[in-house]
Tab-separated table of C-alpha atoms and ligand atoms in Angstrom:
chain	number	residue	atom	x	y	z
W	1180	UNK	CA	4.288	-1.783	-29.120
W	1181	UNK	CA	2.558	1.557	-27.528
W	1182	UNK	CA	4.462	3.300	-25.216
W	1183	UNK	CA	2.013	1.959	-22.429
W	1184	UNK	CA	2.999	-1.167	-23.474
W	1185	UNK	CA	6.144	-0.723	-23.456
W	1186	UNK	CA	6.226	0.256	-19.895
W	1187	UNK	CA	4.288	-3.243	-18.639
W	1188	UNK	CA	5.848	-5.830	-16.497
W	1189	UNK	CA	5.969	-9.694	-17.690
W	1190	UNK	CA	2.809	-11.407	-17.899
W	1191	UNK	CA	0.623	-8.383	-17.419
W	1192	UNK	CA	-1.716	-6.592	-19.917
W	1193	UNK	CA	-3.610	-3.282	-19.702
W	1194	UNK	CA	-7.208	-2.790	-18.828
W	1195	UNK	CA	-9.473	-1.230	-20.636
W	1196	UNK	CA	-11.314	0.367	-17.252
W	1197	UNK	CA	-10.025	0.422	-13.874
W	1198	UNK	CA	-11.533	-2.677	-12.228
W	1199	UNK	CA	-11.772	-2.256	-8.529
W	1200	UNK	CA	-10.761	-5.081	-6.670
W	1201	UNK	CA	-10.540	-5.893	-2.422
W	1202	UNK	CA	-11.465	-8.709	-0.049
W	1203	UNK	CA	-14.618	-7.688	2.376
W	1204	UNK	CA	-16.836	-5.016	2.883
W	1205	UNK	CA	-16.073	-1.117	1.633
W	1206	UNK	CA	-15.868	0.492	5.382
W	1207	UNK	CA	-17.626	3.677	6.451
W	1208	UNK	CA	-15.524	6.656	7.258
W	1209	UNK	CA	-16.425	8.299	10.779
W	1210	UNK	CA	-14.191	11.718	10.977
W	1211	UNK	CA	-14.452	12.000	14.413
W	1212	UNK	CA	-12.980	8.474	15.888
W	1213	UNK	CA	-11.312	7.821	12.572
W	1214	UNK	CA	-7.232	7.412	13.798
W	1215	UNK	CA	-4.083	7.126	11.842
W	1216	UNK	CA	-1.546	4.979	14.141
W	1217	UNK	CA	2.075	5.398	14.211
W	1218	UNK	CA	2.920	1.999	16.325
W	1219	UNK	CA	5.345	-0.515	17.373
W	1220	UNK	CA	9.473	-0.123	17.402
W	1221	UNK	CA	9.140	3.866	17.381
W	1222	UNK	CA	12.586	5.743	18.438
W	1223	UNK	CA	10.318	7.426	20.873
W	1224	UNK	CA	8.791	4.157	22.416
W	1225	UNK	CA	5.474	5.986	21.987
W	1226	UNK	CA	2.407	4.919	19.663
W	1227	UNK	CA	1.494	8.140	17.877
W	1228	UNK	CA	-2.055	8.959	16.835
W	1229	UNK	CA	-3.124	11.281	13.803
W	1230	UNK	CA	-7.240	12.527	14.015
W	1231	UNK	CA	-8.345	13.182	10.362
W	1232	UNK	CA	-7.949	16.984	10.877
W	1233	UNK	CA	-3.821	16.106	11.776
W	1234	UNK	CA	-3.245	13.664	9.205
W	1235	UNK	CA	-5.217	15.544	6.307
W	1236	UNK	CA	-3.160	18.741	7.388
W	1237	UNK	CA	0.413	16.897	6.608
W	1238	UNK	CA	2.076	18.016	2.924
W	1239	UNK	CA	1.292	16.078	0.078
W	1240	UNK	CA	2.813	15.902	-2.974
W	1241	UNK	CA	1.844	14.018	-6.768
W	1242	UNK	CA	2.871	10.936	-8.213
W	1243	UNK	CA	1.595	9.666	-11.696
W	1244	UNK	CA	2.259	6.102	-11.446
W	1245	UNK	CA	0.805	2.800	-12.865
W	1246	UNK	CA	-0.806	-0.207	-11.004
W	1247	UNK	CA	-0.047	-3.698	-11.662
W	1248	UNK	CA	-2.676	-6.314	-10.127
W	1249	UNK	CA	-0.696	-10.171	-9.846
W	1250	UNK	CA	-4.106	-11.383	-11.268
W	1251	UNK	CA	-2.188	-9.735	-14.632
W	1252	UNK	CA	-3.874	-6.733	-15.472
W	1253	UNK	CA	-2.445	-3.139	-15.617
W	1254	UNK	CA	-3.727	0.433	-14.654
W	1255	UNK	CA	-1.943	2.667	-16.346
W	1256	UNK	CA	-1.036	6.239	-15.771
W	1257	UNK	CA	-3.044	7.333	-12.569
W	1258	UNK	CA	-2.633	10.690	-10.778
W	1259	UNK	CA	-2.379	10.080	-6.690
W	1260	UNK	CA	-1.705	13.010	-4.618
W	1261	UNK	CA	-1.310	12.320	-0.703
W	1262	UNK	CA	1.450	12.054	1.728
W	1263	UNK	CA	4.586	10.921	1.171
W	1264	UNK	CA	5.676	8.148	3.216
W	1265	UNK	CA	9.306	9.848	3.817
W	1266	UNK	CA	7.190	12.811	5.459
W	1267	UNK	CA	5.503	10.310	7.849
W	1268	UNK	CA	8.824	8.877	8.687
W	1269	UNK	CA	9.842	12.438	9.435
W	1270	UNK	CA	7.023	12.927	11.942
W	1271	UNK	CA	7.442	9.345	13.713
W	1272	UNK	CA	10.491	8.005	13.158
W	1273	UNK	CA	11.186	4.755	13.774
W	1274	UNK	CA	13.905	3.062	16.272
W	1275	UNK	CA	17.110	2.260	14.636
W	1276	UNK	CA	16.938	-1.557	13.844
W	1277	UNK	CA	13.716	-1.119	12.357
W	1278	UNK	CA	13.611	-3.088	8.710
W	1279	UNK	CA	9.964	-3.595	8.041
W	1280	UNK	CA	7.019	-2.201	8.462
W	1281	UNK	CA	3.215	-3.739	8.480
W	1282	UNK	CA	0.819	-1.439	6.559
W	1283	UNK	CA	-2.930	-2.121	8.719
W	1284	UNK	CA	-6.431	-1.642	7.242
W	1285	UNK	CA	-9.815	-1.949	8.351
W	1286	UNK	CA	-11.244	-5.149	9.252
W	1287	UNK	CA	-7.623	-6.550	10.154
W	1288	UNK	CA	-6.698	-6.478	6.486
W	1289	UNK	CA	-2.024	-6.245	6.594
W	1290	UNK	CA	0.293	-5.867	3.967
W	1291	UNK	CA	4.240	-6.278	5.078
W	1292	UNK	CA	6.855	-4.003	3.280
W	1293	UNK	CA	10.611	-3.906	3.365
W	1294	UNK	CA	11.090	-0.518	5.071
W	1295	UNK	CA	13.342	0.146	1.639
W	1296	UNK	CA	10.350	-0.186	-0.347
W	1297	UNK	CA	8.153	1.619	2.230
W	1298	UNK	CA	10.757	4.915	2.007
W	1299	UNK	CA	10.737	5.081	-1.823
W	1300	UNK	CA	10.333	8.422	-3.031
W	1301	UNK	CA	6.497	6.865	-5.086
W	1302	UNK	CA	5.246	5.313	-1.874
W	1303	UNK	CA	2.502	7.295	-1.192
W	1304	UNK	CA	-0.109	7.652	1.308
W	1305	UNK	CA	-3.197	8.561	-0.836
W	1306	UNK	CA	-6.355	10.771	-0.360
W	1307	UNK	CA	-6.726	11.520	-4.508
W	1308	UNK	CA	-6.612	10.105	-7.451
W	1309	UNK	CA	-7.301	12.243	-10.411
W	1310	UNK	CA	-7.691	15.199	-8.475
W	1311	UNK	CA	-10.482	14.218	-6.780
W	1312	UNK	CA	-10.690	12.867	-3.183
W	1313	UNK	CA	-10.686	8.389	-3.571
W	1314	UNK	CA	-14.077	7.420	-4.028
W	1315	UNK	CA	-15.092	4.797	-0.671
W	1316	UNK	CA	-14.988	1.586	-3.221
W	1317	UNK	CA	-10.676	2.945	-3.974
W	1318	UNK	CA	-10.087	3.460	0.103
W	1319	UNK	CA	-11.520	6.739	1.104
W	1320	UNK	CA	-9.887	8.321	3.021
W	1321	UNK	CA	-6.607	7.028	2.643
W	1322	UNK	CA	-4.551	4.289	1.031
W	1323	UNK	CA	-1.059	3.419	0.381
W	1324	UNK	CA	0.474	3.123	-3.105
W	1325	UNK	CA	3.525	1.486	-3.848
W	1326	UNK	CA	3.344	1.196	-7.177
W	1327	UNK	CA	6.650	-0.752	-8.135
W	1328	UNK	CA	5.125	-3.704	-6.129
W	1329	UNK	CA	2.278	-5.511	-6.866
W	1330	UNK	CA	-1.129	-3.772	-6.287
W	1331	UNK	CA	-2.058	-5.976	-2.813
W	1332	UNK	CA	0.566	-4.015	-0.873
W	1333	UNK	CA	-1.502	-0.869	-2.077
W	1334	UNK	CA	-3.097	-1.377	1.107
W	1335	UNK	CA	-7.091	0.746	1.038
W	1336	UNK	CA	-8.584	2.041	4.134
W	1337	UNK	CA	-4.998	2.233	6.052
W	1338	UNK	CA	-5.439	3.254	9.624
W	1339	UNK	CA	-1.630	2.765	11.208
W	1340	UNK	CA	1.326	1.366	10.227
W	1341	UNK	CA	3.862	-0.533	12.519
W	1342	UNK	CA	7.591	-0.026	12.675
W	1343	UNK	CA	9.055	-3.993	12.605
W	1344	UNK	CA	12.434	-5.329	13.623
W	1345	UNK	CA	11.375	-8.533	12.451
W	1346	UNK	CA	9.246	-9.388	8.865
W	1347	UNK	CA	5.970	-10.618	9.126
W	1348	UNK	CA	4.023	-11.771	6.636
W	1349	UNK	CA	0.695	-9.565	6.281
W	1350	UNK	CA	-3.084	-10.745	4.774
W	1351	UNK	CA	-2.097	-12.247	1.195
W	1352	UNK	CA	1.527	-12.946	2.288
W	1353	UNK	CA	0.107	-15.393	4.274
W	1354	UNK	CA	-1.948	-16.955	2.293
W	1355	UNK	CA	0.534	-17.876	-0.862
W	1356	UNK	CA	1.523	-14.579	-2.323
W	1357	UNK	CA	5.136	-13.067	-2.435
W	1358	UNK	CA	6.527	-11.839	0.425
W	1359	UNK	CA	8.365	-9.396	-1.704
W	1360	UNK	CA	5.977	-9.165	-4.575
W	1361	UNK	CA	8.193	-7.217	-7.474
W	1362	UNK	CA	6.197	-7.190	-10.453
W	1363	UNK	CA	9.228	-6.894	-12.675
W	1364	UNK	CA	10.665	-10.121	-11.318
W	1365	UNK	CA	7.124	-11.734	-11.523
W	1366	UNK	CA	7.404	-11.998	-7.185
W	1367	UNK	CA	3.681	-13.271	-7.250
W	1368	UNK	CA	3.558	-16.315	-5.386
W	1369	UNK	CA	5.731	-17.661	-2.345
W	1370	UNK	CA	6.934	-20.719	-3.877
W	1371	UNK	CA	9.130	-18.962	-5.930
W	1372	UNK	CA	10.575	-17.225	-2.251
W	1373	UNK	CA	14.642	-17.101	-2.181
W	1374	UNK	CA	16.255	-17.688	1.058
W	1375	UNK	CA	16.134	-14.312	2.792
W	1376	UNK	CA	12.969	-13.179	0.546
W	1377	UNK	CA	10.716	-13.788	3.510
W	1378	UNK	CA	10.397	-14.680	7.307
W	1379	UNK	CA	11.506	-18.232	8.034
R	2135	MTE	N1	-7.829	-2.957	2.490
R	2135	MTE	C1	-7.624	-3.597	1.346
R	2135	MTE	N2	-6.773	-3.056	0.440
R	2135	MTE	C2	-6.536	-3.677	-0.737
R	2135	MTE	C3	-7.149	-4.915	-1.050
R	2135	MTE	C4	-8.028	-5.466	-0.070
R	2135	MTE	O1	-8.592	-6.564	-0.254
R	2135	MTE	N3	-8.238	-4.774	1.105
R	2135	MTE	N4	-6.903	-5.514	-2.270
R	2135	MTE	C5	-5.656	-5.134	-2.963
R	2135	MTE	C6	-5.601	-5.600	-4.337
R	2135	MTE	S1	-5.406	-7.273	-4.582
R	2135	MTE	C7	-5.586	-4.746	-5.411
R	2135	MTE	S2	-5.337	-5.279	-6.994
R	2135	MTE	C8	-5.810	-3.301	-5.228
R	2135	MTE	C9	-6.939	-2.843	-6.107
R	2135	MTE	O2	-7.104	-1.466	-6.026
R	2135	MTE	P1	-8.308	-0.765	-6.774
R	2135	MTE	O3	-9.578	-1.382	-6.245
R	2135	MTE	O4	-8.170	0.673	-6.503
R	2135	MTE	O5	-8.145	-1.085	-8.249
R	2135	MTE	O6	-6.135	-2.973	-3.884
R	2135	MTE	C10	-5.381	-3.642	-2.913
R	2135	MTE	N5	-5.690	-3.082	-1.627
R	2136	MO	MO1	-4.738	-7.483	-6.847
């Protein structure tokens, strides 16, 4: 076993180039009414708006992490840079009973994450991979990773997120997948949902 392999969750294998995969259109990016929303259960009560030229000024950091797709293949080993969730939680925090958060794209598309998972040190808000701004097809400008959950909640083309009290189930939570989605425990589809895995 390589040492790639060796870091692969159950039922996945690696792939030899880095499909790109996403439901709908790849969206145009228009600097100038492009905005980054901070809504919802904020401890301020206030939605909070980034332009481009605020949200592309916050500090960024690295992460090399791999990718795991629940259609079982594996990218391994890419470089993101971007902005730390933690630093956007920082900027807007959230009221205090807030447990989840909804991660919203373009077009409507939704990914819901425990807020746990959402302030892990390797979630990510994205603007590089491999040192070079995300190409439009990967979610130029910006994209989440969360790369120790299954590669739907990597949400491309984010434009807000929204502080929850509740969980909601976003796009592909809705329509069968795992509300948690842990690629280690093989979360892919809701079926196999524990009491207190998901919203009732
Ligand atoms: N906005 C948006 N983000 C999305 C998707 C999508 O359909 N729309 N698909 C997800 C899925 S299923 C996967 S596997 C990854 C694929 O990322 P990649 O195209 O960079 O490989 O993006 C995720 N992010
Ligand atoms: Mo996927």
């Amino acid at each position: 076993m390589s040492e790639e392999e060796s870091r692969l969750p159950p039922g996945q294998h690696i792939s030899r180039g880095r499909p790109v995969i996403h439901y709908g259109r790849v969206p145009s990016f228009r600097p100038q009414t492009w905005r980054f929303q901070v809504f919802g259960a904020t401890a301020s009560g206030q939605v909070h708006e980034f332009a481009w030229e605020q949200f592309s000024g916050l500090p960024t950091t690295t992460l090399i992490a791999d990718f795991h797709c629940v259609t079982k293949f594996s990218i391994m080993g890419n470089e993101w840079a971007g902005v730390p969730a933690s630093a956007l939680l920082e900027q807007v925090p959230p009221a205090p009973g807030v447990r989840h958060v909804m991660i919203w794209a373009e077009y409507g598309f939704s990914a819901n994450l425990r807020m746990s998972d959402f302030a892990r040190e390797t979630t990510l808000f994205a603007t590089e991979l491999d040192e070079k701004p995300l190409s439009p097809e990967r979610g130029y400008p910006v994209r989440i990773v969360v790369p120790h959950l299954y590669a739907w909640k990597s949400v491309k083309w984010v434009r807000g997120i929204e502080y929850m009290t509740e969980d909601r189930r976003g796009f592909w939570e809705e329509r069968g997948y795992h509300n948690i989605a842990d690629p280690w425990e093989e979360q892919r589809y809701s079926y196999q949902e524990e009491p207190g895995d998901g919203p009732p």
